[in-house]
Every structure is written in structure tokens, then in C-alpha cells.
Amino acid sequence: MTDRADVPSVLVVDDDPMVLRVLVRVLQHWGRVELTALTDSRAAMEQLASGTVDLLISDLRMPGYSGLSLLDAGREHRPDLPVIIVTGHATQQIEREIQQRNASLLRKPWAREALLAAVEHALQR
Amino acid sequence: MADPSDPPTADLSARVGSFIDVLTRFASGDWEARAERDGSGEPMDVLAFMINATVEEIGDLMAQQRRQREELERTQAQLVHAGKLAALGELAGGVAHELNQPLTVLTGLLGLAQCDPDALDDGDLKLMAAATEAMSRIVDGVRLFARRSEMRRADFDPILPMRSAVALVARRVAADGHSLEVVEPDPGGSIVGDQDRMQQVIVNLLVNAADALESKGVEGGRIVVEGRWVEEGFEYCVDDDGVGIAPEDRERIFEPFFTTKEVGKGTGLGLSVSYGIIEDHGGRMTLECKDGPGSRFRVTVPRDGLPKDLDPEGPP
């Protein structure tokens, strides 16, 4: 069994339970991360405040807090927190905002390889 | 007193007559009508000059007004076109957004299966089935949107679509622990329209009512569907004591892709499609404010409001 300390802790947030489950299934099968999956952005906010998250993967538009709000809150606790924003409708404005915050953008519908590449890249930074 | 047979007086009345003739022709649309001048500079010649200057001025103003009206009509036509494009853009954007979620489910799990054929479990397969079902619901909704004009036109008893709609939804309402009450008028009488579409509208209202009761999370809710003859035609009324619709959402509920339901539950097309169907029947659909909890939708359709140029056999 891998030493727990070596396994990055990933917080996955999407208000659509179907999409969230698929994210979790693919990442679980990959097996290199420890996952916390939440549909509620408010609960995600609390989780980020604990400072134990190594990577945030979040949907952009959600009730409560947007992915960008979660990103900002997470960086307050951990300024170098890697973040992947997942969205199906990234406007140029959104793309700019993600880029300015030095986060990654993953477009829906994503392919497994694209998700894993984004996660690997984010964790190596 | 001047004698009309006196040559100057006769000339004068002839000139005045010609001026009246010019003004009459001008008033009846002959913009080119002008008074004849003799260039003498005498009062009658000056009067002719002034008449001509005035009609020219009026002619110019009218031409200007005509140009402005034409421009306004063009602008209006462009606005209507822009409105249609905006609605189409909104629809396309909505479709893209709605399809993205189930597509993500399918591409994600497909990728998993491609990398490890044994990775998918029963839950994954169910999820894939739900995703494809969601996608076909969206496509059906869009198809109905596109084919709104292709309606069947026939006489039918308006109670029938209500009964068949109730039959489709009753099991679910009972399973959820709620009651569905049906109030019917005496049988007889018919309206002209598309019975299947009418059923679709009532099913949609009943499903929304059932969802509203489910969202409330308490058993023992009540849905009442009533049909009755009114002066304008026939009226359906679907009443529930569910969660109700927030005042800020009331104006938007008939918009395509607007939904107050939880993610994955509503396409946001049901009410807007239903609204279109009722509009095509010459009727109207309204959300009523009520004192108690829940919502009440009222649909009124005239006895024969569907356009008559429809193919009576319906679409092929």
C-alpha cells in the first residue's frame, strides 16, 4: 500500500452528480490520487479552508460558489494550490480569468486522457 | 359689381379654377401637379408661384416621410430577424450546454472502458443509459421546437388527452405518496386541434406538479387536474401544493432551457414547448398566483383555434 503522505489529495467539485461520478470513476481507476468528491460548492469551500487539498478540480458554474470563487478561496489558504476548472462553455473572458490565475482549463466533454494529462501536469507544478 | 362675363373677371375665375384643379390633383396624389404661370409678376402669377412653392415643399416632406417609413419598416424587419437569430442562438447555446453534461458522462466512461474493458460496473452502465436518455430527451424537445407547425388537425373530446395524461403520471404520483384528483365535466363536445400534443402539454404540467411535490420532500401532497367548458372553449387547470415557483422565476418559466429543477432533472424545454403548442392552438397558458402553497397552471384553448391550412393528415 502506498504511503498516504505520498498520495496527493484531490478535491473534485461538480453540482451534477452524474458528471461528478464519472470524474471520480476515472480518477479512482487511475489510482494515483486520494479523492474527495462534492456536489455542494459550500461544502467544498469548507474543505478548502482545511488546507489539506493538493489539487482542486472544479466545475465552473454551480449554485452557491463558482469554480473561480473556490479557486480564489483555496489560494488564500494555499497560494500555490493547483486548480483545474472544468467547463463546457468557456467564454474568452473566462479563459482569460483562468489564465490570469495560473489555473488550467478542461473543456467538457473531456476525454479520459485529457483529464489525466491535466491532473498530472497540475500536480507536477 | 363685377360682371362675370367681363373679360378680366372671366379670366380671374378661370385662373382660380385652374388653381383649385391643381390643388385637387395634388391632394389626390398627383405630386407633379403645378399651377401654370405666365411670368408677368402680376398678383395671380405670384399666387401661382406661391402655390407651386407650397406644393413642392409638401411633396418633399411627404417623400421624406415615405423614406423614413420605409427605413423604419426595414429596421423593424431586421429587428424581427435579429430576434429570431437571438432565439436560435439561445436555443443552440442551451442545447450545447445541456448535451455537454451527458456527453461528458459518455466520453469519460468510454475512455475508462477503452483503457480497461473490465473497469465498468453496473452503476456505470446505468449512468451511461441515463446519459443517453437525457440526450434523447433534449433532442426530442428540440425536434418538437422545430416541428411546432407540423400539427395534426382533428376533432377530439378534450377530456381524452387529459385522461391519457393522468394514466401516464398516476403511478408515479401514487408511488411518491401523493394524491392525484381528476375533475371532469360531462362527456360530449369536441375541440379542433392536435390531441397528442394536448396530451403532451398536460403530461408536462402533471410531471412538473409531481416534481414540485417531490422537491418539497413531504408525502401526502395533492395534485388536482380539472377540465371544464368555458365561454372561450375548453380549460385545463393543474393545481399542486408543492414547492411553488419563486416570484423572480415566474416571468422566466416559459423561456427555453430555463429550469428550476435540480441538475439533470429538467431540460428546461417542457413548459416552453407546451406554451408554443397552446399558442399554436390559439389558446393561452398562464401561471396563476395563488394564496396557498404550490402552483396553478391554467390552459385555455378555443374550440377551433388551430390554423386551417394545416394538412389534416398531419406530418408524414
Short mmCIF file of C-alpha atoms in Angstrom, two decimals:
data_model
loop_
_atom_site.label_atom_id
_atom_site.label_comp_id
_atom_site.label_asym_id
_atom_site.label_seq_id
_atom_site.Cartn_x
_atom_site.Cartn_y
_atom_site.Cartn_z
CA MET A 1 0.00 0.00 0.00
CA THR A 2 1.24 3.46 -0.88
CA ASP A 3 2.25 5.74 1.92
CA ARG A 4 -0.67 8.11 2.46
CA ALA A 5 1.60 11.10 2.65
CA ASP A 6 2.80 10.48 -0.92
CA VAL A 7 -0.65 10.40 -2.41
CA PRO A 8 -1.94 13.84 -3.41
CA SER A 9 -5.32 14.75 -2.03
CA VAL A 10 -7.67 15.90 -4.79
CA LEU A 11 -10.94 17.76 -4.21
CA VAL A 12 -13.41 17.24 -7.08
CA VAL A 13 -16.47 19.50 -7.22
CA ASP A 14 -19.37 19.38 -9.69
CA ASP A 15 -23.03 20.06 -8.92
CA ASP A 16 -24.08 17.42 -11.48
CA PRO A 17 -23.82 14.09 -9.62
CA MET A 18 -23.55 12.13 -12.90
CA VAL A 19 -20.56 14.13 -14.11
CA LEU A 20 -19.01 14.05 -10.64
CA ARG A 21 -19.30 10.27 -10.51
CA VAL A 22 -17.55 9.90 -13.85
CA LEU A 23 -14.71 12.17 -12.75
CA VAL A 24 -14.35 10.07 -9.62
CA ARG A 25 -14.54 6.75 -11.52
CA VAL A 26 -11.80 7.74 -13.95
CA LEU A 27 -9.52 9.15 -11.25
CA GLN A 28 -10.16 6.22 -8.91
CA HIS A 29 -9.28 3.77 -11.64
CA TRP A 30 -6.10 5.75 -12.33
CA GLY A 31 -5.36 5.26 -8.65
CA ARG A 32 -2.65 7.84 -8.07
CA VAL A 33 -4.68 10.30 -6.04
CA GLU A 34 -6.86 10.34 -2.97
CA LEU A 35 -10.29 11.78 -3.73
CA THR A 36 -12.89 13.86 -2.01
CA ALA A 37 -15.91 14.41 -4.24
CA LEU A 38 -18.57 17.03 -3.50
CA THR A 39 -21.66 18.29 -5.34
CA ASP A 40 -22.11 21.18 -2.89
CA SER A 41 -19.84 24.17 -3.52
CA ARG A 42 -20.39 25.41 0.05
CA ALA A 43 -19.10 22.16 1.49
CA ALA A 44 -16.16 22.45 -0.94
CA MET A 45 -15.40 25.88 0.46
CA GLU A 46 -15.12 24.37 3.95
CA GLN A 47 -12.92 21.58 2.67
CA LEU A 48 -10.56 24.10 1.05
CA ALA A 49 -10.38 26.05 4.30
CA SER A 50 -8.89 22.97 5.97
CA GLY A 51 -5.77 23.49 3.82
CA THR A 52 -5.39 19.77 3.14
CA VAL A 53 -6.23 19.90 -0.57
CA ASP A 54 -3.34 19.36 -3.02
CA LEU A 55 -5.37 19.84 -6.20
CA LEU A 56 -8.78 21.33 -6.87
CA ILE A 57 -10.79 20.11 -9.87
CA SER A 58 -13.98 22.13 -10.11
CA ASP A 59 -16.90 22.78 -12.40
CA LEU A 60 -17.21 26.45 -13.32
CA ARG A 61 -20.90 27.24 -12.92
CA MET A 62 -22.51 25.93 -9.78
CA PRO A 63 -25.14 27.08 -7.33
CA GLY A 64 -23.54 28.76 -4.34
CA TYR A 65 -19.92 29.37 -5.34
CA SER A 66 -18.45 29.27 -8.84
CA GLY A 67 -15.30 27.33 -9.64
CA LEU A 68 -13.39 30.63 -9.77
CA SER A 69 -14.60 31.58 -6.27
CA LEU A 70 -13.42 28.20 -4.99
CA LEU A 71 -10.09 28.76 -6.74
CA ASP A 72 -9.65 32.15 -5.05
CA ALA A 73 -10.65 30.80 -1.64
CA GLY A 74 -8.33 27.79 -2.00
CA ARG A 75 -5.39 30.01 -2.91
CA GLU A 76 -5.96 32.09 0.21
CA HIS A 77 -5.13 29.02 2.27
CA ARG A 78 -2.54 27.71 -0.12
CA PRO A 79 -1.19 30.26 -2.63
CA ASP A 80 0.36 27.60 -4.91
CA LEU A 81 -2.75 25.36 -4.99
CA PRO A 82 -3.01 23.79 -8.47
CA VAL A 83 -6.51 24.16 -9.94
CA ILE A 84 -8.29 22.66 -12.95
CA ILE A 85 -11.52 24.38 -13.96
CA VAL A 86 -13.85 22.11 -15.94
CA THR A 87 -16.46 23.77 -18.15
CA GLY A 88 -18.45 23.28 -21.31
CA HIS A 89 -18.87 26.97 -22.06
CA ALA A 90 -15.67 28.90 -21.61
CA THR A 91 -16.01 32.40 -23.00
CA GLN A 92 -12.85 34.35 -23.86
CA GLN A 93 -13.39 36.30 -20.66
CA ILE A 94 -13.48 33.09 -18.60
CA GLU A 95 -10.43 31.74 -20.43
CA ARG A 96 -8.55 34.96 -19.58
CA GLU A 97 -9.57 34.78 -15.94
CA ILE A 98 -8.42 31.18 -15.65
CA GLN A 99 -5.14 32.02 -17.37
CA GLN A 100 -4.55 35.09 -15.17
CA ARG A 101 -4.95 32.90 -12.09
CA ASN A 102 -2.44 30.42 -13.46
CA ALA A 103 -5.00 27.60 -13.43
CA SER A 104 -5.83 25.01 -16.13
CA LEU A 105 -8.97 24.76 -18.22
CA LEU A 106 -10.50 21.40 -19.12
CA ARG A 107 -13.35 21.56 -21.58
CA LYS A 108 -16.44 19.37 -21.34
CA PRO A 109 -16.96 16.86 -22.76
CA TRP A 110 -13.44 15.80 -21.79
CA ALA A 111 -11.62 12.63 -22.76
CA ARG A 112 -10.02 10.44 -20.09
CA GLU A 113 -6.53 11.14 -21.45
CA ALA A 114 -7.12 14.90 -21.37
CA LEU A 115 -8.29 14.75 -17.75
CA LEU A 116 -5.36 12.62 -16.61
CA ALA A 117 -2.85 14.75 -18.55
CA ALA A 118 -4.25 17.89 -16.91
CA VAL A 119 -4.07 16.28 -13.46
CA GLU A 120 -0.50 15.05 -13.98
CA HIS A 121 0.58 18.44 -15.29
CA ALA A 122 -1.08 20.27 -12.41
CA LEU A 123 0.48 18.00 -9.78
CA GLN A 124 3.98 18.32 -11.27
CA ARG A 125 3.94 22.11 -10.99
CA MET B 1 -70.32 94.74 -59.06
CA ALA B 2 -68.10 92.87 -61.50
CA ASP B 3 -69.79 91.19 -64.38
CA PRO B 4 -68.58 87.56 -64.74
CA SER B 5 -68.87 87.99 -68.49
CA ASP B 6 -66.46 90.90 -68.23
CA PRO B 7 -63.17 89.59 -69.78
CA PRO B 8 -60.88 90.35 -66.74
CA THR B 9 -63.34 88.75 -64.31
CA ALA B 10 -63.78 85.68 -66.56
CA ASP B 11 -60.00 85.34 -66.76
CA LEU B 12 -59.74 85.65 -62.99
CA SER B 13 -62.28 82.88 -62.29
CA ALA B 14 -60.63 80.65 -64.89
CA ARG B 15 -57.25 81.12 -63.14
CA VAL B 16 -58.77 80.46 -59.69
CA GLY B 17 -60.49 77.38 -61.18
CA SER B 18 -57.14 76.15 -62.50
CA PHE B 19 -55.53 76.68 -59.09
CA ILE B 20 -58.33 74.67 -57.42
CA ASP B 21 -57.80 71.98 -60.03
CA VAL B 22 -54.05 71.86 -59.27
CA LEU B 23 -54.67 71.63 -55.52
CA THR B 24 -57.30 68.90 -56.00
CA ARG B 25 -54.96 66.85 -58.23
CA PHE B 26 -52.17 67.30 -55.72
CA ALA B 27 -54.40 66.27 -52.81
CA SER B 28 -55.40 63.11 -54.68
CA GLY B 29 -51.79 62.05 -55.12
CA ASP B 30 -50.59 63.75 -58.29
CA TRP B 31 -47.36 65.10 -56.79
CA GLU B 32 -46.35 66.63 -60.13
CA ALA B 33 -49.40 68.94 -60.37
CA ARG B 34 -48.27 72.59 -60.67
CA ALA B 35 -50.12 75.87 -61.31
CA GLU B 36 -49.44 77.46 -64.67
CA ARG B 37 -47.55 80.74 -64.57
CA ASP B 38 -47.45 83.49 -67.13
CA GLY B 39 -44.29 85.09 -65.70
CA SER B 40 -45.96 88.51 -65.55
CA GLY B 41 -45.28 89.05 -61.86
CA GLU B 42 -48.93 90.12 -61.55
CA PRO B 43 -50.74 89.04 -58.33
CA MET B 44 -52.26 85.92 -59.98
CA ASP B 45 -48.83 84.89 -61.26
CA VAL B 46 -47.34 85.44 -57.77
CA LEU B 47 -50.18 83.36 -56.29
CA ALA B 48 -49.39 80.55 -58.79
CA PHE B 49 -45.73 80.79 -57.78
CA MET B 50 -46.65 80.51 -54.07
CA ILE B 51 -48.99 77.59 -54.71
CA ASN B 52 -46.21 75.79 -56.59
CA ALA B 53 -43.65 76.52 -53.86
CA THR B 54 -46.06 75.23 -51.22
CA VAL B 55 -46.95 72.01 -53.04
CA GLU B 56 -43.28 71.38 -53.76
CA GLU B 57 -42.49 71.82 -50.08
CA ILE B 58 -45.33 69.48 -49.11
CA GLY B 59 -44.22 66.97 -51.77
CA ASP B 60 -40.69 67.00 -50.39
CA LEU B 61 -41.93 66.49 -46.85
CA MET B 62 -44.12 63.60 -47.93
CA ALA B 63 -41.28 61.95 -49.85
CA GLN B 64 -39.09 62.32 -46.78
CA GLN B 65 -41.79 60.82 -44.61
CA ARG B 66 -42.16 57.92 -47.07
CA ARG B 67 -38.41 57.26 -46.98
CA GLN B 68 -38.42 57.32 -43.19
CA ARG B 69 -41.34 54.92 -43.06
CA GLU B 70 -39.60 52.55 -45.46
CA GLU B 71 -36.45 52.75 -43.38
CA LEU B 72 -38.45 52.08 -40.21
CA GLU B 73 -40.08 49.05 -41.83
CA ARG B 74 -36.67 47.77 -42.89
CA THR B 75 -35.34 48.28 -39.37
CA GLN B 76 -38.35 46.50 -37.91
CA ALA B 77 -37.85 43.57 -40.28
CA GLN B 78 -34.18 43.46 -39.29
CA LEU B 79 -35.13 43.53 -35.62
CA VAL B 80 -37.54 40.64 -36.07
CA HIS B 81 -34.82 38.74 -37.90
CA ALA B 82 -32.28 39.60 -35.20
CA GLY B 83 -34.79 38.47 -32.59
CA LYS B 84 -35.21 35.15 -34.39
CA LEU B 85 -31.44 34.76 -34.64
CA ALA B 86 -31.05 35.58 -30.96
CA ALA B 87 -33.67 32.97 -30.05
CA LEU B 88 -31.94 30.46 -32.31
CA GLY B 89 -28.57 31.33 -30.77
CA GLU B 90 -30.02 30.93 -27.30
CA LEU B 91 -31.53 27.60 -28.28
CA ALA B 92 -28.25 26.39 -29.81
CA GLY B 93 -26.27 27.54 -26.77
CA GLY B 94 -28.74 25.84 -24.48
CA VAL B 95 -28.64 22.61 -26.47
CA ALA B 96 -24.84 22.63 -26.45
CA HIS B 97 -24.79 23.19 -22.69
CA GLU B 98 -27.42 20.55 -21.97
CA LEU B 99 -25.76 17.96 -24.20
CA ASN B 100 -22.35 18.58 -22.68
CA GLN B 101 -23.19 17.01 -19.34
CA PRO B 102 -24.41 13.62 -20.62
CA LEU B 103 -21.71 13.67 -23.32
CA THR B 104 -19.09 14.09 -20.60
CA VAL B 105 -20.53 11.05 -18.84
CA LEU B 106 -20.29 9.02 -22.04
CA THR B 107 -16.81 10.16 -23.12
CA GLY B 108 -15.44 9.73 -19.60
CA LEU B 109 -16.75 6.20 -19.10
CA LEU B 110 -15.94 5.23 -22.68
CA GLY B 111 -12.35 6.32 -22.08
CA LEU B 112 -12.29 4.20 -18.95
CA ALA B 113 -13.63 1.15 -20.82
CA GLN B 114 -11.13 1.62 -23.64
CA CYS B 115 -8.25 1.63 -21.18
CA ASP B 116 -9.62 -1.26 -19.11
CA PRO B 117 -12.51 -3.24 -20.60
CA ASP B 118 -13.39 -4.70 -17.18
CA ALA B 119 -13.45 -1.36 -15.41
CA LEU B 120 -17.14 -0.55 -15.91
CA ASP B 121 -19.59 -1.78 -13.29
CA ASP B 122 -23.39 -1.89 -13.27
CA GLY B 123 -23.59 1.61 -11.86
CA ASP B 124 -21.52 2.93 -14.78
CA LEU B 125 -23.77 1.22 -17.31
CA LYS B 126 -26.84 2.67 -15.62
CA LEU B 127 -25.20 6.08 -15.72
CA MET B 128 -24.50 5.69 -19.43
CA ALA B 129 -28.11 4.67 -20.02
CA ALA B 130 -29.31 7.72 -18.05
CA ALA B 131 -26.99 9.94 -20.07
CA THR B 132 -28.26 8.68 -23.42
CA GLU B 133 -31.82 9.01 -22.17
CA ALA B 134 -31.14 12.61 -21.14
CA MET B 135 -29.67 13.26 -24.59
CA SER B 136 -32.67 11.84 -26.40
CA ARG B 137 -34.99 13.91 -24.18
CA ILE B 138 -33.12 17.03 -25.24
CA VAL B 139 -33.18 16.02 -28.90
CA ASP B 140 -36.93 15.25 -28.68
CA GLY B 141 -37.53 18.65 -27.15
CA VAL B 142 -35.59 20.39 -29.88
CA ARG B 143 -37.39 18.38 -32.54
CA LEU B 144 -40.73 19.45 -31.11
CA PHE B 145 -39.47 23.00 -31.13
CA ALA B 146 -38.57 22.74 -34.79
CA ARG B 147 -41.78 20.98 -35.77
CA ARG B 148 -44.20 23.15 -33.91
CA SER B 149 -46.02 23.98 -37.12
CA GLU B 150 -46.46 20.33 -38.09
CA MET B 151 -49.58 19.62 -36.13
CA ARG B 152 -52.38 17.21 -36.75
CA ARG B 153 -55.76 18.77 -37.01
CA ALA B 154 -58.80 16.80 -35.92
CA ASP B 155 -61.91 16.93 -33.78
CA PHE B 156 -61.40 15.40 -30.37
CA ASP B 157 -63.05 15.30 -26.98
CA PRO B 158 -60.74 17.43 -24.77
CA ILE B 159 -61.29 15.05 -21.87
CA LEU B 160 -59.42 12.27 -23.69
CA PRO B 161 -55.90 13.76 -23.65
CA MET B 162 -56.47 14.65 -20.00
CA ARG B 163 -57.38 11.06 -19.15
CA SER B 164 -54.44 9.58 -21.04
CA ALA B 165 -52.06 12.08 -19.45
CA VAL B 166 -53.36 11.17 -16.00
CA ALA B 167 -52.91 7.47 -16.79
CA LEU B 168 -49.25 8.11 -17.66
CA VAL B 169 -48.44 10.01 -14.49
CA ALA B 170 -50.77 8.43 -11.88
CA ARG B 171 -48.47 5.53 -10.99
CA ARG B 172 -45.53 7.81 -10.25
CA VAL B 173 -47.63 10.22 -8.17
CA ALA B 174 -49.03 7.32 -6.12
CA ALA B 175 -45.56 5.78 -5.70
CA ASP B 176 -44.29 9.11 -4.37
CA GLY B 177 -47.07 9.03 -1.76
CA HIS B 178 -49.20 11.83 -3.20
CA SER B 179 -52.77 12.01 -4.47
CA LEU B 180 -53.95 12.90 -7.96
CA GLU B 181 -57.52 14.09 -8.18
CA VAL B 182 -59.30 14.37 -11.52
CA VAL B 183 -62.29 16.64 -12.09
CA GLU B 184 -64.12 16.10 -15.40
CA PRO B 185 -67.12 17.78 -16.95
CA ASP B 186 -69.91 15.68 -18.51
CA PRO B 187 -68.67 13.96 -21.66
CA GLY B 188 -69.58 15.32 -25.05
CA GLY B 189 -68.45 18.20 -27.17
CA SER B 190 -65.22 18.47 -29.07
CA ILE B 191 -62.50 20.89 -29.98
CA VAL B 192 -60.27 21.04 -33.06
CA GLY B 193 -56.56 20.54 -32.61
CA ASP B 194 -53.82 18.01 -32.05
CA GLN B 195 -54.85 15.54 -29.37
CA ASP B 196 -51.35 14.07 -28.89
CA ARG B 197 -49.82 17.49 -28.43
CA MET B 198 -52.55 18.40 -25.97
CA GLN B 199 -51.76 15.23 -24.02
CA GLN B 200 -48.08 16.19 -24.08
CA VAL B 201 -48.92 19.59 -22.55
CA ILE B 202 -50.99 18.03 -19.74
CA VAL B 203 -48.36 15.34 -19.06
CA ASN B 204 -45.78 18.09 -18.81
CA LEU B 205 -47.86 20.07 -16.33
CA LEU B 206 -48.56 16.94 -14.27
CA VAL B 207 -44.90 15.91 -14.23
CA ASN B 208 -43.92 19.43 -13.14
CA ALA B 209 -46.54 19.25 -10.37
CA ALA B 210 -45.21 15.84 -9.27
CA ASP B 211 -41.64 17.21 -9.29
CA ALA B 212 -42.78 20.19 -7.22
CA LEU B 213 -44.26 17.80 -4.64
CA GLU B 214 -41.12 15.67 -4.68
CA SER B 215 -38.90 18.73 -4.14
CA LYS B 216 -40.95 19.58 -1.08
CA GLY B 217 -39.87 16.24 0.35
CA VAL B 218 -43.10 15.60 2.25
CA GLU B 219 -45.58 12.83 1.45
CA GLY B 220 -49.31 13.46 1.26
CA GLY B 221 -49.14 16.19 -1.38
CA ARG B 222 -52.06 16.79 -3.69
CA ILE B 223 -52.43 17.41 -7.42
CA VAL B 224 -55.79 18.37 -8.88
CA VAL B 225 -56.33 18.32 -12.63
CA GLU B 226 -59.56 19.77 -13.84
CA GLY B 227 -61.14 20.12 -17.26
CA ARG B 228 -64.16 22.28 -17.92
CA TRP B 229 -66.03 24.01 -20.67
CA VAL B 230 -65.78 27.78 -20.58
CA GLU B 231 -67.17 30.51 -22.80
CA GLU B 232 -63.97 30.71 -24.89
CA GLY B 233 -63.66 26.95 -25.32
CA PHE B 234 -62.10 24.38 -23.01
CA GLU B 235 -59.97 24.96 -19.96
CA TYR B 236 -57.48 22.67 -18.24
CA CYS B 237 -56.25 23.55 -14.79
CA VAL B 238 -53.41 21.78 -12.98
CA ASP B 239 -53.00 22.66 -9.33
CA ASP B 240 -50.44 21.37 -6.82
CA ASP B 241 -49.41 22.19 -3.29
CA GLY B 242 -45.71 21.60 -3.91
CA VAL B 243 -42.76 23.95 -3.53
CA GLY B 244 -44.25 26.63 -5.78
CA ILE B 245 -42.36 28.98 -8.08
CA ALA B 246 -40.33 31.88 -6.70
CA PRO B 247 -41.63 35.32 -7.75
CA GLU B 248 -38.34 36.10 -9.52
CA ASP B 249 -38.65 32.92 -11.63
CA ARG B 250 -42.29 33.40 -12.65
CA GLU B 251 -41.54 35.57 -15.66
CA ARG B 252 -38.91 33.18 -16.99
CA ILE B 253 -40.57 29.78 -16.65
CA PHE B 254 -41.78 29.74 -20.27
CA GLU B 255 -38.31 30.55 -21.66
CA PRO B 256 -36.49 27.72 -23.43
CA PHE B 257 -33.93 25.97 -21.19
CA PHE B 258 -34.99 27.84 -18.09
CA THR B 259 -35.42 25.31 -15.31
CA THR B 260 -35.79 25.50 -11.56
CA LYS B 261 -35.31 21.75 -11.23
CA GLU B 262 -32.17 20.19 -9.87
CA VAL B 263 -29.32 19.37 -12.22
CA GLY B 264 -30.05 16.50 -14.59
CA LYS B 265 -33.76 16.53 -13.88
CA GLY B 266 -35.27 19.09 -16.22
CA THR B 267 -34.34 20.03 -19.76
CA GLY B 268 -35.97 23.42 -19.34
CA LEU B 269 -37.90 22.74 -22.55
CA GLY B 270 -41.16 21.28 -21.22
CA LEU B 271 -43.00 24.48 -20.43
CA SER B 272 -41.67 26.46 -23.36
CA VAL B 273 -42.65 23.70 -25.79
CA SER B 274 -46.06 23.41 -24.11
CA TYR B 275 -46.51 27.16 -24.30
CA GLY B 276 -45.79 27.04 -28.03
CA ILE B 277 -48.26 24.18 -28.57
CA ILE B 278 -51.04 26.08 -26.79
CA GLU B 279 -50.18 29.26 -28.67
CA ASP B 280 -50.45 27.33 -31.95
CA HIS B 281 -53.93 26.21 -30.86
CA GLY B 282 -54.87 29.87 -30.49
CA GLY B 283 -55.06 29.41 -26.74
CA ARG B 284 -53.07 30.63 -23.78
CA MET B 285 -51.21 29.15 -20.85
CA THR B 286 -50.76 31.07 -17.64
CA LEU B 287 -49.26 30.58 -14.22
CA GLU B 288 -51.63 31.85 -11.59
CA CYS B 289 -50.75 33.39 -8.31
CA LYS B 290 -52.48 31.54 -5.55
CA ASP B 291 -52.83 32.20 -1.88
CA GLY B 292 -51.76 28.80 -0.60
CA PRO B 293 -48.53 26.90 -1.34
CA GLY B 294 -47.77 25.42 -4.76
CA SER B 295 -48.59 26.43 -8.31
CA ARG B 296 -51.61 26.55 -10.56
CA PHE B 297 -51.32 26.43 -14.33
CA ARG B 298 -54.31 27.27 -16.48
CA VAL B 299 -54.59 26.37 -20.17
CA THR B 300 -57.45 27.71 -22.25
CA VAL B 301 -57.97 26.59 -25.83
CA PRO B 302 -60.69 27.83 -28.20
CA ARG B 303 -62.97 25.30 -29.87
CA ASP B 304 -61.20 25.82 -33.17
CA GLY B 305 -58.09 27.93 -32.98
CA LEU B 306 -55.60 25.84 -34.94
CA PRO B 307 -54.78 27.39 -38.34
CA LYS B 308 -56.90 25.81 -41.06
CA ASP B 309 -54.12 25.50 -43.64
CA LEU B 310 -52.66 22.53 -41.77
CA ASP B 311 -52.57 19.21 -43.53
CA PRO B 312 -55.44 17.25 -41.96
CA GLU B 313 -53.39 14.07 -42.24
CA GLY B 314 -50.58 15.60 -40.25
CA PRO B 315 -46.89 15.09 -40.91
CA PRO B 316 -45.82 12.03 -42.92
#
